[in-house]
Tab-separated table of C-alpha atoms in Angstrom:
chain	number	residue	atom	x	y	z
A	415	MET	CA	4.460	-5.747	37.428
A	416	ALA	CA	2.771	-7.604	34.592
A	417	SER	CA	0.866	-10.724	35.536
A	418	ALA	CA	1.970	-14.179	34.441
A	419	PHE	CA	-0.848	-14.167	31.929
A	420	TRP	CA	0.293	-11.005	30.131
A	421	GLN	CA	4.050	-11.489	30.410
A	422	PRO	CA	4.434	-13.755	27.324
A	423	LEU	CA	2.490	-11.284	25.174
A	424	LEU	CA	4.499	-8.321	26.415
A	425	CYS	CA	7.737	-10.179	25.725
A	426	VAL	CA	6.729	-10.583	22.083
A	427	VAL	CA	5.368	-7.066	21.574
A	428	ARG	CA	8.238	-5.280	23.322
A	429	GLY	CA	10.928	-7.680	22.150
A	430	GLN	CA	12.126	-8.254	25.707
A	431	GLY	CA	14.232	-11.339	25.345
A	432	ARG	CA	13.082	-14.921	25.128
A	433	LEU	CA	10.029	-16.844	26.236
A	434	SER	CA	11.145	-19.299	28.887
A	435	THR	CA	9.236	-22.396	29.845
A	436	ARG	CA	8.316	-20.906	33.167
A	437	VAL	CA	6.794	-17.792	31.578
A	438	LEU	CA	4.884	-19.791	28.989
A	439	ALA	CA	3.562	-22.141	31.635
A	440	GLY	CA	2.180	-19.157	33.528
A	441	GLY	CA	0.257	-17.907	30.502
A	442	GLU	CA	-0.915	-21.296	29.290
A	443	SER	CA	-1.257	-24.414	31.398
A	444	ALA	CA	1.330	-26.427	33.224
A	445	ALA	CA	0.823	-29.177	30.646
A	446	PHE	CA	1.713	-27.063	27.596
A	447	HIS	CA	5.439	-26.505	28.026
A	448	LEU	CA	6.251	-25.008	24.649
A	449	GLY	CA	9.802	-24.529	25.823
A	450	THR	CA	10.777	-28.159	26.108
A	451	VAL	CA	13.930	-29.041	24.211
A	452	ARG	CA	15.259	-32.508	24.861
A	453	GLY	CA	18.936	-33.274	24.971
A	454	GLY	CA	18.643	-35.799	22.122
A	455	SER	CA	21.397	-38.161	21.108
A	456	PRO	CA	24.979	-37.943	22.422
A	457	SER	CA	26.059	-36.237	19.185
A	458	SER	CA	23.293	-33.652	19.603
A	459	VAL	CA	24.351	-32.980	23.193
A	460	ARG	CA	27.982	-32.547	22.099
A	461	ARG	CA	26.937	-30.148	19.355
A	462	TYR	CA	24.315	-28.056	21.136
A	463	GLY	CA	24.744	-28.781	24.830
A	464	ASN	CA	22.239	-30.274	27.247
A	465	PRO	CA	19.418	-27.820	28.106
A	466	GLN	CA	19.152	-26.912	31.780
A	467	PRO	CA	15.905	-28.229	33.339
A	468	ALA	CA	15.199	-24.889	35.024
A	469	ASP	CA	15.322	-22.837	31.836
A	470	ARG	CA	14.518	-24.898	28.751
A	471	GLU	CA	13.340	-22.954	25.734
A	472	LEU	CA	11.713	-23.839	22.460
A	473	ASP	CA	13.570	-21.127	20.600
A	474	ARG	CA	16.882	-19.820	21.915
A	475	ARG	CA	16.751	-16.635	19.851
A	476	SER	CA	15.204	-13.308	20.736
A	477	ALA	CA	11.474	-12.850	20.164
A	478	ARG	CA	12.066	-9.288	18.991
A	479	ARG	CA	10.958	-9.829	15.375
A	480	LEU	CA	8.567	-12.740	15.926
A	481	PRO	CA	5.247	-11.950	14.153
A	482	PRO	CA	2.524	-11.488	16.817
A	483	SER	CA	-0.043	-13.205	14.589
A	484	PRO	CA	1.587	-14.914	11.601
A	485	SER	CA	-0.295	-15.023	8.311
A	486	LEU	CA	1.293	-18.392	7.533
A	487	ALA	CA	3.064	-21.127	9.472
A	488	LEU	CA	5.161	-23.631	7.546
A	489	ILE	CA	5.541	-26.887	9.470
A	490	THR	CA	8.227	-29.307	8.376
A	491	PRO	CA	9.029	-32.724	9.856
A	492	VAL	CA	12.609	-33.963	9.531
A	493	ARG	CA	13.225	-37.661	8.960
A	494	HIS	CA	14.953	-39.697	11.667
A	495	PRO	CA	18.764	-39.872	11.329
A	496	LEU	CA	18.651	-43.675	11.236
A	497	ASN	CA	16.333	-43.592	8.216
A	498	SER	CA	18.463	-41.475	5.920
A	499	VAL	CA	21.223	-42.282	3.476
A	500	ASP	CA	23.197	-39.179	4.476
A	501	TYR	CA	21.845	-37.188	7.432
A	502	GLY	CA	24.335	-34.393	6.831
A	503	ALA	CA	22.760	-33.929	3.397
A	504	VAL	CA	19.297	-33.937	5.010
A	505	GLU	CA	20.328	-31.106	7.350
A	506	GLN	CA	21.951	-29.127	4.531
A	507	THR	CA	18.864	-29.464	2.324
A	508	LEU	CA	16.624	-28.417	5.216
A	509	ARG	CA	18.738	-25.335	5.838
A	510	GLU	CA	18.542	-24.317	2.178
A	511	SER	CA	14.766	-24.820	2.107
A	512	VAL	CA	14.126	-22.901	5.331
A	513	ASP	CA	16.377	-20.071	4.225
A	514	ALA	CA	14.365	-19.797	0.990
A	515	TRP	CA	10.986	-20.020	2.794
A	516	LEU	CA	11.866	-17.047	4.982
A	517	LYS	CA	12.329	-14.800	1.932
A	518	GLN	CA	8.600	-14.241	1.503
A	519	THR	CA	7.465	-10.900	0.110
A	520	ASP	CA	5.380	-10.650	3.294
A	521	PRO	CA	7.705	-11.538	6.214
A	522	ASN	CA	4.800	-12.215	8.593
A	523	ILE	CA	5.436	-15.970	8.719
A	524	ILE	CA	6.900	-18.562	11.067
A	525	VAL	CA	8.683	-21.827	10.313
A	526	ILE	CA	8.285	-24.756	12.716
A	527	VAL	CA	10.786	-27.607	12.425
A	528	VAL	CA	10.090	-30.888	14.244
A	529	ALA	CA	13.112	-33.183	14.384
A	530	SER	CA	14.896	-35.834	16.421
A	531	GLU	CA	17.983	-33.623	16.711
A	532	HIS	CA	18.359	-29.848	16.640
A	533	PRO	CA	19.500	-29.059	13.072
A	534	PRO	CA	21.794	-26.162	12.125
A	535	LEU	CA	19.514	-23.442	10.757
A	536	PRO	CA	19.633	-19.740	9.875
A	537	ASP	CA	19.655	-17.417	12.893
A	538	ASP	CA	16.142	-16.032	12.534
A	539	PRO	CA	13.627	-15.673	15.406
A	540	ARG	CA	10.803	-16.743	13.093
A	541	ILE	CA	12.213	-20.284	13.191
A	542	THR	CA	11.014	-22.571	15.975
A	543	VAL	CA	12.592	-25.983	16.519
A	544	VAL	CA	10.934	-28.745	18.525
A	545	THR	CA	12.947	-31.887	19.222
A	546	VAL	CA	11.099	-35.152	19.816
A	547	ASP	CA	12.241	-38.575	20.947
A	548	PHE	CA	10.006	-40.667	18.698
A	549	PRO	CA	11.600	-43.984	17.723
A	550	PRO	CA	12.834	-44.510	14.153
A	551	PRO	CA	9.814	-45.297	11.965
A	552	SER	CA	11.636	-48.311	10.581
A	553	ALA	CA	14.485	-50.578	11.638
A	554	GLU	CA	15.797	-50.425	8.061
A	555	ARG	CA	18.664	-47.964	7.637
A	556	THR	CA	17.243	-46.544	4.426
A	557	ALA	CA	15.278	-43.527	3.281
A	558	ARG	CA	12.560	-45.690	1.736
A	559	THR	CA	10.898	-47.053	4.842
A	560	GLY	CA	7.475	-47.789	3.355
A	561	ASP	CA	4.204	-45.878	3.461
A	562	ALA	CA	3.050	-47.041	6.911
A	563	ALA	CA	6.254	-45.871	8.604
A	564	VAL	CA	6.155	-42.511	6.805
A	565	LEU	CA	2.503	-41.854	7.685
A	566	ARG	CA	3.183	-42.535	11.361
A	567	ASP	CA	6.403	-40.540	11.710
A	568	LYS	CA	5.370	-37.621	9.511
A	569	GLY	CA	1.859	-37.486	10.962
A	570	CYS	CA	3.069	-37.350	14.558
A	571	LYS	CA	5.701	-34.687	13.854
A	572	ASN	CA	3.274	-32.529	11.889
A	573	ALA	CA	0.766	-32.854	14.741
A	574	ILE	CA	3.349	-31.533	17.209
A	575	GLY	CA	4.120	-28.652	14.835
A	576	LEU	CA	0.410	-27.903	14.469
A	577	SER	CA	0.076	-27.422	18.242
A	578	VAL	CA	2.921	-24.912	18.171
A	579	ALA	CA	1.470	-23.049	15.166
A	580	LYS	CA	-1.902	-22.752	16.881
A	581	HIS	CA	-0.193	-21.475	20.033
A	582	PHE	CA	1.439	-18.688	18.039
A	583	GLY	CA	-1.909	-17.789	16.437
A	584	ALA	CA	-0.996	-18.598	12.833
A	585	ARG	CA	-3.933	-17.919	10.525
A	586	HIS	CA	-3.023	-20.471	7.876
A	587	ILE	CA	-0.984	-23.677	8.121
A	588	MET	CA	1.137	-25.405	5.490
A	589	PHE	CA	2.780	-28.800	5.940
A	590	ALA	CA	6.008	-28.623	3.930
A	591	ASP	CA	8.513	-31.349	3.113
A	592	ALA	CA	12.022	-30.448	4.196
A	593	ASP	CA	13.501	-30.619	0.689
A	594	ASP	CA	10.871	-28.612	-1.210
A	595	PHE	CA	10.641	-24.907	-2.033
A	596	VAL	CA	7.616	-22.601	-2.045
A	597	SER	CA	6.661	-19.426	-3.874
A	598	ARG	CA	7.637	-16.163	-2.199
A	599	LYS	CA	4.055	-14.997	-2.767
A	600	LEU	CA	2.347	-17.466	-0.407
A	601	ALA	CA	2.406	-15.405	2.803
A	602	ALA	CA	1.162	-12.291	1.005
A	603	HIS	CA	-1.640	-14.314	-0.597
A	604	CYS	CA	-2.687	-15.623	2.829
A	605	ALA	CA	-2.568	-12.127	4.316
A	606	ALA	CA	-4.786	-10.821	1.519
A	607	HIS	CA	-7.362	-13.572	2.160
A	608	PRO	CA	-7.280	-14.197	5.939
A	609	ASP	CA	-10.725	-15.831	6.097
A	610	HIS	CA	-10.301	-18.144	3.121
A	611	PRO	CA	-10.532	-21.850	4.043
A	612	GLY	CA	-7.320	-22.550	2.146
A	613	TRP	CA	-5.806	-23.624	-1.125
A	614	THR	CA	-4.453	-26.685	-2.860
A	615	ILE	CA	-1.399	-26.360	-5.085
A	616	THR	CA	-2.650	-28.159	-8.182
A	617	ASP	CA	0.022	-26.607	-10.433
A	618	GLY	CA	3.693	-26.581	-9.557
A	619	TRP	CA	7.175	-27.507	-10.692
A	620	ARG	CA	9.286	-30.647	-10.461
A	621	TYR	CA	12.869	-29.686	-9.712
A	622	SER	CA	16.203	-31.464	-10.119
A	623	ARG	CA	18.896	-29.720	-8.129
A	624	ALA	CA	21.677	-31.794	-9.701
A	625	ARG	CA	20.692	-30.794	-13.253
A	626	ARG	CA	19.414	-27.270	-12.472
A	627	THR	CA	16.242	-28.026	-14.355
A	628	ILE	CA	12.482	-27.859	-13.794
A	629	ARG	CA	9.423	-29.367	-15.394
A	630	ALA	CA	5.878	-28.014	-15.112
A	631	HIS	CA	3.404	-30.326	-13.377
A	632	ARG	CA	-0.198	-29.241	-13.836
A	633	GLY	CA	-3.548	-30.452	-12.588
A	634	ASP	CA	-2.647	-33.021	-9.931
A	635	PHE	CA	0.542	-31.643	-8.396
A	636	HIS	CA	-0.974	-32.156	-4.934
A	637	LEU	CA	-1.165	-35.905	-5.501
A	638	GLN	CA	2.582	-36.057	-6.130
A	639	CYS	CA	4.108	-33.539	-3.731
A	640	GLY	CA	3.667	-33.336	0.044
A	641	THR	CA	4.113	-29.548	0.002
A	642	SER	CA	0.793	-28.758	-1.563
A	643	HIS	CA	-1.886	-27.556	0.893
A	644	ILE	CA	-2.512	-24.334	2.814
A	645	VAL	CA	-5.290	-24.670	5.384
A	646	ARG	CA	-6.937	-22.128	7.677
A	647	SER	CA	-5.818	-23.208	11.124
A	648	ASP	CA	-9.266	-23.536	12.715
A	649	LEU	CA	-10.173	-26.239	10.169
A	650	LEU	CA	-7.463	-28.481	11.607
A	651	PRO	CA	-8.215	-30.178	14.957
A	652	ASP	CA	-6.650	-29.032	18.203
A	653	SER	CA	-5.391	-31.948	20.289
A	654	GLY	CA	-4.877	-30.008	23.508
A	655	LEU	CA	-1.642	-31.949	24.020
A	656	SER	CA	1.813	-30.593	24.810
A	657	VAL	CA	4.875	-30.938	22.612
A	658	ASP	CA	5.928	-33.772	24.930
A	659	ALA	CA	3.008	-35.942	23.764
A	660	SER	CA	3.797	-39.526	22.857
A	661	GLN	CA	2.832	-41.069	19.549
A	662	THR	CA	0.178	-43.125	21.339
A	663	GLN	CA	-1.365	-39.968	22.825
A	664	LEU	CA	-1.343	-38.267	19.430
A	665	TYR	CA	-3.160	-41.197	17.800
A	666	GLU	CA	-5.748	-41.174	20.581
A	667	ALA	CA	-6.304	-37.411	20.186
A	668	TYR	CA	-6.460	-37.210	16.383
A	669	GLY	CA	-7.742	-40.651	15.389
A	670	ASP	CA	-7.532	-41.382	11.687
A	671	LYS	CA	-6.883	-37.704	10.905
A	672	LEU	CA	-3.329	-38.074	12.202
A	673	GLU	CA	-2.309	-40.114	9.175
A	674	ARG	CA	-5.030	-38.971	6.757
A	675	TRP	CA	-4.468	-35.220	7.126
A	676	MET	CA	-1.046	-34.803	8.745
A	677	GLY	CA	0.823	-37.842	7.513
A	678	SER	CA	-0.565	-37.891	3.970
A	679	HIS	CA	-1.122	-35.232	1.326
A	680	MET	CA	-3.686	-37.242	-0.631
A	681	PHE	CA	-6.933	-36.347	1.143
A	682	LEU	CA	-6.930	-32.745	2.363
A	683	HIS	CA	-8.208	-31.382	-0.940
A	684	ASP	CA	-11.246	-33.665	-0.929
A	685	ASP	CA	-11.949	-33.564	2.822
A	686	LEU	CA	-11.751	-29.776	3.303
A	687	PRO	CA	-13.273	-26.854	1.334
A	688	LEU	CA	-10.014	-25.916	-0.367
A	689	THR	CA	-9.723	-24.231	-3.760
A	690	SER	CA	-6.877	-24.340	-6.259
A	691	LEU	CA	-4.114	-21.808	-5.685
A	692	PRO	CA	-4.196	-19.410	-8.660
A	693	PHE	CA	-0.456	-19.705	-9.340
A	694	ALA	CA	2.270	-22.345	-9.227
A	695	GLY	CA	2.987	-22.470	-5.513
A	696	ALA	CA	5.698	-25.061	-4.913
A	697	LEU	CA	8.833	-26.573	-6.349
A	698	TYR	CA	8.972	-30.346	-5.741
A	699	GLN	CA	12.548	-31.592	-5.465
A	700	VAL	CA	13.030	-35.025	-7.033
A	701	GLY	CA	15.872	-37.441	-7.615
A	702	THR	CA	17.536	-37.147	-4.186
A	703	SER	CA	18.979	-40.127	-2.322
A	704	ASN	CA	16.979	-39.267	0.813
A	705	SER	CA	13.626	-39.206	-0.971
A	706	GLN	CA	10.928	-41.621	0.191
A	707	SER	CA	9.013	-41.573	-3.091
A	708	GLY	CA	11.944	-42.042	-5.455
A	709	ASN	CA	10.148	-39.886	-8.038
A	710	ALA	CA	12.131	-38.409	-10.917
A	711	LEU	CA	11.630	-35.425	-13.210
A	712	GLY	CA	9.335	-37.530	-15.377
A	713	GLY	CA	9.950	-35.875	-18.728
A	714	GLN	CA	11.652	-33.076	-20.615
A	715	GLY	CA	13.208	-30.453	-18.362
A	716	ARG	CA	13.739	-26.767	-19.021
A	717	PRO	CA	16.291	-24.238	-17.732
A	718	ILE	CA	15.479	-22.412	-14.506
A	719	SER	CA	14.977	-18.756	-15.366
A	720	LYS	CA	16.115	-15.947	-13.094
A	721	ALA	CA	12.470	-15.129	-12.359
A	722	VAL	CA	11.640	-18.667	-11.209
A	723	ALA	CA	14.897	-18.862	-9.262
A	724	ALA	CA	14.079	-15.625	-7.418
A	725	GLU	CA	10.494	-16.683	-6.671
A	726	PHE	CA	11.443	-20.033	-5.135
A	727	GLY	CA	14.898	-19.325	-3.747
A	728	VAL	CA	16.925	-21.716	-5.911
A	729	ARG	CA	19.814	-21.189	-8.309
A	730	ALA	CA	19.106	-20.351	-11.930
A	731	THR	CA	20.477	-22.545	-14.690
A	732	SER	CA	23.884	-21.523	-15.932
A	733	HIS	CA	23.777	-20.181	-19.493
A	734	THR	CA	26.950	-22.011	-20.417
A	735	PRO	CA	26.621	-24.736	-23.079
A	736	TRP	CA	27.145	-27.444	-20.455
A	737	GLY	CA	24.633	-25.904	-18.042
A	738	LEU	CA	21.929	-25.639	-20.723
A	739	ALA	CA	22.624	-29.142	-22.030
A	740	GLN	CA	22.415	-30.576	-18.517
A	741	SER	CA	19.022	-28.963	-17.944
A	742	LEU	CA	17.546	-29.996	-21.297
A	743	PHE	CA	18.761	-33.550	-21.799
A	744	PRO	CA	17.935	-36.603	-19.632
A	745	SER	CA	20.291	-37.585	-16.828
A	746	ARG	CA	22.344	-40.788	-16.952
A	747	ARG	CA	19.964	-42.262	-14.383
A	748	ALA	CA	16.955	-41.505	-16.581
A	749	ILE	CA	18.638	-42.929	-19.680
A	750	ALA	CA	19.608	-46.110	-17.806
A	751	GLU	CA	16.052	-46.528	-16.524
A	752	ARG	CA	14.613	-46.140	-20.039
A	753	VAL	CA	17.084	-48.730	-21.377
A	754	ARG	CA	16.035	-51.143	-18.613
A	755	ARG	CA	12.360	-50.641	-19.475
A	756	VAL	CA	12.993	-51.321	-23.166
A	757	MET	CA	14.986	-54.435	-22.355
A	758	ARG	CA	12.238	-55.767	-20.085
A	759	ARG	CA	9.634	-55.286	-22.793
A	760	SER	CA	11.746	-57.038	-25.410
A	761	SER	CA	12.589	-60.019	-23.199
């Protein structure tokens, strides 16, 4: 009979079912219970059921196709339900993003979702969901909670996801916003350069889902979009904490790096030896009601070609007159904002 140390590995290699908390605890330490899934809110319990204490699992799906050593782990934090305009829309957007992320040309990736409630996601064993009971980052029932609240909530959730990614042996890590899309070439690029320190996405696309339009953003894309860095995992600190860690424990373990590296996307490029990704690596979704930044397209859009749509997993622009006009001309919101600016200048 395999020892407790080897049993988790054999489960993954042979595809023998799921990794329970008890098995993982035997191979790791009693403190690192990767399988913990909290019951969450009453609505979450009604939807997904309350996990049994004796057999809680991080991922309820089979480990049969789970990559033994992923080339890339995408970690995405999901905003708290109380700080969203429409949480159903948040979950739907997350599902669309995750579904697109999994369509990499190299399937050797994992996706780690850290959320307050277990969201409905595609049935794929490469997806791992960790639920946390962090308080809402703000008492305001709005998506725009302010920078301090975002840095705290996002930093803590990304830190939890980082622990899981390191546990699974991911070679490179990418913190990805739940409403953005990434190039299908990322995992293959990481696999081809396993020892590279990492890359910064300096060139990318701004994307309006409502208008089916994109706009190239070159040079400082990483200063605008949170989905913009791929880092070799050993360059990011290991807290040694479990997924049950409190926000206070996470701050004590990571110090200022919790907000600087995991909560913000402004400093990784300067703090770590990253180079620019040699192709446009991400599609930054703008103009949504649940956006913290409130950024817009910022200029003339262009239709989404079939090639771009296939690379990022979004829908191409319709070639009907209305579809093309919608992608090329400013939205009503943009026109209204420009009128307001002109009126302020003239007053």
